[in-house]
Coordinates of C-alpha atoms in Angstrom, one line a residue:
X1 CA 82.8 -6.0 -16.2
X2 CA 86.1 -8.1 -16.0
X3 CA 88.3 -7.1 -13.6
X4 CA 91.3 -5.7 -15.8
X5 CA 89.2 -4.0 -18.3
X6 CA 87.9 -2.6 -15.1
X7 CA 91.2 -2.1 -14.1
X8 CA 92.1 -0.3 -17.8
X9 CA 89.2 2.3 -17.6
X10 CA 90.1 3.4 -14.3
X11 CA 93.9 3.8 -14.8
X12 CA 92.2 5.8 -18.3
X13 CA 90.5 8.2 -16.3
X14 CA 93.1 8.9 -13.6
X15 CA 95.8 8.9 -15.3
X16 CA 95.4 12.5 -16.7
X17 CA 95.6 13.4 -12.7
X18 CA 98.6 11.3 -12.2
X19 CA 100.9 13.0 -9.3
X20 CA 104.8 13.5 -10.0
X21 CA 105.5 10.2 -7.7
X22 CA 103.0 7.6 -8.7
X23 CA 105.3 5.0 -7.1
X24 CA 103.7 6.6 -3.6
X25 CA 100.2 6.4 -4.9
X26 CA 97.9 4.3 -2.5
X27 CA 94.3 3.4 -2.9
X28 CA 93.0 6.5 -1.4
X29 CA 95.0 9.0 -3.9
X30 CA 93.7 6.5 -6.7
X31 CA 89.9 7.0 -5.5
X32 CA 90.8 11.1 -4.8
X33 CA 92.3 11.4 -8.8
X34 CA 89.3 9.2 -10.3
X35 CA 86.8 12.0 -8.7
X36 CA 88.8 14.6 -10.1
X37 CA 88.8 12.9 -13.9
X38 CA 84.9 12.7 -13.1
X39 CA 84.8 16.2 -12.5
X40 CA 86.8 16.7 -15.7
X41 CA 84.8 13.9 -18.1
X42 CA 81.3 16.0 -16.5
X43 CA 82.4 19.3 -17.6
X44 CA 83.4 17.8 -21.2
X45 CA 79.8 16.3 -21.0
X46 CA 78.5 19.7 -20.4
X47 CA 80.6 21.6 -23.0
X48 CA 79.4 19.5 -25.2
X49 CA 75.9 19.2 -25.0
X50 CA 76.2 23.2 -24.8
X51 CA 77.9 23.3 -28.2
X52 CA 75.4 21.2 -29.7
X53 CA 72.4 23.2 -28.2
X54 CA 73.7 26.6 -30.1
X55 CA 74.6 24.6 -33.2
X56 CA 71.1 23.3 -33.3
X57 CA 69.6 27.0 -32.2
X58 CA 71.2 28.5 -35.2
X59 CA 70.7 26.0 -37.9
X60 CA 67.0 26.2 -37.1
X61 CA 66.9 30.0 -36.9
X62 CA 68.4 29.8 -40.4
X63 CA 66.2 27.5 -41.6
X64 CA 63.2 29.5 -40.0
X65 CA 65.3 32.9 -42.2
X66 CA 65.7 31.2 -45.0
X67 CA 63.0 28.7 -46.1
X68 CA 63.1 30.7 -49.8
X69 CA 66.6 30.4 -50.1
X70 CA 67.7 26.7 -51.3
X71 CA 71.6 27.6 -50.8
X72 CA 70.8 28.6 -47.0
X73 CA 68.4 26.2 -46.2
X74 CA 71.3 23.6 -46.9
X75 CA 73.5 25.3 -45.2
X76 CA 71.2 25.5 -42.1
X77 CA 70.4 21.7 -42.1
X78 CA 74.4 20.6 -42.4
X79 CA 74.5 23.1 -39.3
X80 CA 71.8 20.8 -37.8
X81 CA 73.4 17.5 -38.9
X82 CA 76.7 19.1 -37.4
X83 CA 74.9 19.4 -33.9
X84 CA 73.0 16.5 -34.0
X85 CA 76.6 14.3 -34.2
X86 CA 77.7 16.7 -31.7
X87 CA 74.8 15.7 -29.4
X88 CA 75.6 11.9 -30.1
X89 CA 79.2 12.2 -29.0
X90 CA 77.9 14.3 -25.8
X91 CA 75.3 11.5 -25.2
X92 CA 78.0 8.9 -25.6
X93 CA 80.5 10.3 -23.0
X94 CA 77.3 10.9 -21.0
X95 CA 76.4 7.1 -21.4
X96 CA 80.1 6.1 -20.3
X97 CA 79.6 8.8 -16.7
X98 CA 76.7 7.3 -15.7
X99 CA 78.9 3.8 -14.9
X100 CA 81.7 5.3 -13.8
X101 CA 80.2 5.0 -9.7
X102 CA 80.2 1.4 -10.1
X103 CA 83.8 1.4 -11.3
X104 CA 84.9 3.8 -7.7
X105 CA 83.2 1.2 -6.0
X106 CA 84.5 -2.0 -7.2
X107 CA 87.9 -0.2 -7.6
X108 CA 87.8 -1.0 -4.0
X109 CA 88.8 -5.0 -4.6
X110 CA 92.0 -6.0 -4.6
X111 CA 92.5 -7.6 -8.3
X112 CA 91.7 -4.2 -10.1
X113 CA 93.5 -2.0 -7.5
X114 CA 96.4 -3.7 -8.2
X115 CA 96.3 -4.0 -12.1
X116 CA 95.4 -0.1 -12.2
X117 CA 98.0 1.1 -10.0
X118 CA 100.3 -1.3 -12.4
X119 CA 99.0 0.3 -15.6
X120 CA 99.9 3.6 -14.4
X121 CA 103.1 2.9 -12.9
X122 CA 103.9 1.2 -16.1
X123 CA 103.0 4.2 -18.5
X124 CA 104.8 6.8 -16.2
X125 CA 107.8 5.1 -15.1
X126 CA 108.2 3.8 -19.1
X127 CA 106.5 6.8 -20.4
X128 CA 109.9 8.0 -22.5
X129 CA 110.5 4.6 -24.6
X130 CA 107.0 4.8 -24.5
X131 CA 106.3 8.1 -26.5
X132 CA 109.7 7.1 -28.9
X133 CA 107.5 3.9 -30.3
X134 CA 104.5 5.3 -30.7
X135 CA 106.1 8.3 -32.6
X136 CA 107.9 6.0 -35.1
X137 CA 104.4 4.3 -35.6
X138 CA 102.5 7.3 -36.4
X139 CA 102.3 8.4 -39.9
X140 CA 101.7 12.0 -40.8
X141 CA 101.0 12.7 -37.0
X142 CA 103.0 13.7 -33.7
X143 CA 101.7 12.2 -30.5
X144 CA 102.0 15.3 -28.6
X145 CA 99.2 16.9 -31.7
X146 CA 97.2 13.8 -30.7
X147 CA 94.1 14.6 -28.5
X148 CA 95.0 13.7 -24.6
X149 CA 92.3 10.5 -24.2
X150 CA 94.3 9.3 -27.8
X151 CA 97.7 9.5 -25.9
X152 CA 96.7 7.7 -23.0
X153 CA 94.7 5.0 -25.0
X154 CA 97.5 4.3 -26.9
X155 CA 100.2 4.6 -24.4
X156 CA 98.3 2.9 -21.7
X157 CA 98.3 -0.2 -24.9
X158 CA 101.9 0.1 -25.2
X159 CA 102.7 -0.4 -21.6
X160 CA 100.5 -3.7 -21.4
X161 CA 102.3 -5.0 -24.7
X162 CA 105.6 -4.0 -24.0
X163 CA 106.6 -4.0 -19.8
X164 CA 103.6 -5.9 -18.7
X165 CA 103.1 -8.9 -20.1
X166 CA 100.1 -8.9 -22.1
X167 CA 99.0 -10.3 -25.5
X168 CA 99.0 -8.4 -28.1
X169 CA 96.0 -9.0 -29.6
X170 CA 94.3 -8.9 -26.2
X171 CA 95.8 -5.3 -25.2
X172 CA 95.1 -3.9 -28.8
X173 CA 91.8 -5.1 -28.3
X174 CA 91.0 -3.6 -25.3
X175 CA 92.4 -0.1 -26.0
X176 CA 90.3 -0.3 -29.5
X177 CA 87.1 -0.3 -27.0
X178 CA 88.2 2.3 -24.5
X179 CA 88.8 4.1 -27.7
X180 CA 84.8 3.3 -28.6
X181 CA 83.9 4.8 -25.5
X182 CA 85.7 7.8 -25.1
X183 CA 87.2 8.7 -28.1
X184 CA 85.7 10.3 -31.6
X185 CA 84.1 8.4 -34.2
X186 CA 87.0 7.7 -36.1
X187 CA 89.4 7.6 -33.1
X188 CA 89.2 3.4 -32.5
X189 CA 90.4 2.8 -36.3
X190 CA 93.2 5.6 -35.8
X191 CA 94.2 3.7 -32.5
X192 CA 93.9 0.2 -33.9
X193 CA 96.4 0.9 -36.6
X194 CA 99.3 2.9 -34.7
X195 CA 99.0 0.0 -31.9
X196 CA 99.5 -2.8 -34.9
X197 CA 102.3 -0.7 -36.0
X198 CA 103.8 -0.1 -32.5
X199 CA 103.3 -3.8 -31.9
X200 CA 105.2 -4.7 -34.8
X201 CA 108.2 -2.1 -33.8
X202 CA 108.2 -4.1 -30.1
X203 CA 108.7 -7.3 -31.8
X204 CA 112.0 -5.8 -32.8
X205 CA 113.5 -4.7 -29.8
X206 CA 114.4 -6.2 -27.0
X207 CA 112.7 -4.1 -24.1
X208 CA 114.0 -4.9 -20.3
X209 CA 111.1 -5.7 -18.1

């Protein structure tokens, strides 16, 4: 893994856990808030796969009830399809965990460190001007209505476009696959198209640095 898209999923995970002062953080409160996203990412894993487990219980029960009954028997298997995507999404979240020891190990060199502890900086010192783009690019939605790995996708985007320097097509790019890994299905097109808005709305404005 390159080291700033190393750099991006780490800032993603801690910055949930970010302290009041981020300015202060140093590498050992970096290491101590990407355990506690771990902890948090593992209970979603857990939830999860523990939502899909009943949902697949009770579809079968129901088709085991109802095997005369067409209308139930369909209703049972969309209960079992409903699980079923449930369990991919678990799986998929799972798939991402499983890395993350890699990624608090080579946290340790220097290069993606320093970019994390930028990206974080970046979204919290920024966070305000931040927030006010990506609200005018949404349509129909409200960022604080957005789910929390959405906001820090897309905010964690902004801050690379915007204050630090980096492409456009590069940072859009980037938060489009952080989206694949840790958002919904539908959640990379949804953060594709507010970031080509915001990135539009930057264009605009001149932003100090």
């Amino acid at each position: 893994m390159q080291p700033r898209r190393m750099a991006r999923e780490l800032a993603l995970l801690s910055i949930s856990q970010m302290p009041n002062s981020p300015e202060r953080l140093d590498t050992q409160q970096l290491n101590n808030l990407v355990l506690a996203a771990v902890r948090t990412l593992t209970g979603e894993i857990q939830e999860a796969l523990e939502t899909a487990a009943a949902e697949l219980k009770r579809g079968s029960d129901r088709i085991l009830e109802s095997e005369t009954r067409a209308t139930d028997v369909r209703s049972a298997r969309a209960m079992v399809t409903d699980a079923i995507e449930l369990t991919e999404k678990a799986i998929n979240h799972l798939g991402s965990a499983v890395e993350i020891p890699e990624i608090v190990q080579l946290s340790n060199t220097a290069e993606v460190r320093s970019y994390t502890l930028e990206i974080i900086k970046a979204v919290s010192r920024r966070q305000l001007e931040i927030d006010q783009m990506l609200n005018q690019s949404l349509k129909d939605w409200q960022l604080k209505r957005l789910p929390r790995i959405d906001r820090d996708i897309l905010r964690m985007a902004v801050a690379e476009i915007a204050f630090l320097g980096i492409p456009d097509r590069v940072a859009i790019n980037e938060a489009v696959e952080l989206a694949k890994r840790y958002s919904d299905e539908e959640g990379h097109r949804f953060i594709n198209g507010v970031l080509r808005r915001a990135n539009d709305l930057i264009k605009t404005q001149a932003l100090p640095q």
